[in-house]
Amino acid sequence: MPEPTAPDRTDSPAVALGPTSLALGTFSAVGAWAPALAFAVLPWGFIAGALAVTFGASGIYCARHGNGRMWTAVAGTILGTTGLAGTITLLWAFTT
């Protein structure tokens, strides 16, 4: 039986680390790899990618200890890393 998705009074703020990482990682990855959006959201994509990796790593730690969901934290970390790498590659390509 799946876990309930409704917030409970016993939920800690650590439950939100995975979904926050997933949202920021998605924004960063789409912003870095979509050519039409790359220059419009370049600084925000870099910041979102760094935050996605940080929140995702914290979410993975908390999920291993029973708070939150592992898949959202892992997916957010991967997307954040992809977006961060894309942004750094884009910046490197235009500075050389």
XYZ file of C-alpha atoms in Angstrom, residues 19-87:
69
model
C 10.384 18.083 -3.907
C 12.152 21.439 -3.610
C 15.274 19.912 -5.097
C 13.224 18.377 -7.900
C 11.585 21.705 -8.802
C 14.851 23.658 -8.705
C 16.686 20.941 -10.632
C 14.040 20.893 -13.341
C 14.236 24.675 -13.706
C 18.028 24.546 -13.864
C 18.202 21.705 -16.391
C 15.583 23.199 -18.704
C 17.156 26.640 -18.398
C 20.641 25.383 -19.222
C 19.826 23.021 -22.082
C 16.971 24.796 -23.897
C 18.630 27.209 -26.356
C 15.801 29.741 -26.280
C 15.911 29.971 -22.473
C 19.639 29.595 -21.860
C 20.566 33.283 -21.883
C 17.361 34.544 -20.301
C 17.707 32.434 -17.157
C 21.493 31.956 -17.051
C 22.215 33.374 -13.565
C 19.008 31.917 -12.110
C 19.785 28.510 -13.612
C 23.198 28.496 -11.966
C 21.770 29.420 -8.562
C 18.890 26.938 -8.913
C 21.299 24.140 -9.887
C 23.525 24.756 -6.882
C 20.539 24.862 -4.541
C 19.056 21.722 -6.114
C 22.263 19.784 -5.489
C 22.454 21.052 -1.900
C 18.797 20.364 -1.087
C 18.946 17.023 -2.896
C 21.956 15.848 -0.913
C 20.253 16.902 2.312
C 17.047 15.201 1.163
C 18.898 11.959 0.465
C 20.397 12.064 3.937
C 17.001 12.693 5.543
C 15.296 10.035 3.413
C 17.812 7.446 4.581
C 16.811 8.281 8.133
C 13.094 7.949 7.427
C 12.028 11.528 6.604
C 10.936 12.273 3.052
C 11.105 10.344 -0.178
C 14.302 9.140 -1.745
C 13.279 9.317 -5.419
C 12.490 13.039 -5.393
C 15.783 13.870 -3.706
C 17.807 11.714 -6.102
C 15.987 13.036 -9.184
C 16.429 16.633 -8.008
C 20.130 16.075 -7.358
C 20.650 14.569 -10.809
C 18.698 17.332 -12.559
C 20.486 20.007 -10.538
C 23.880 18.525 -11.417
C 22.889 18.390 -15.084
C 21.717 21.988 -15.068
C 24.758 23.179 -13.149
C 27.095 21.384 -15.549
C 25.233 22.841 -18.529
C 25.444 26.354 -17.135
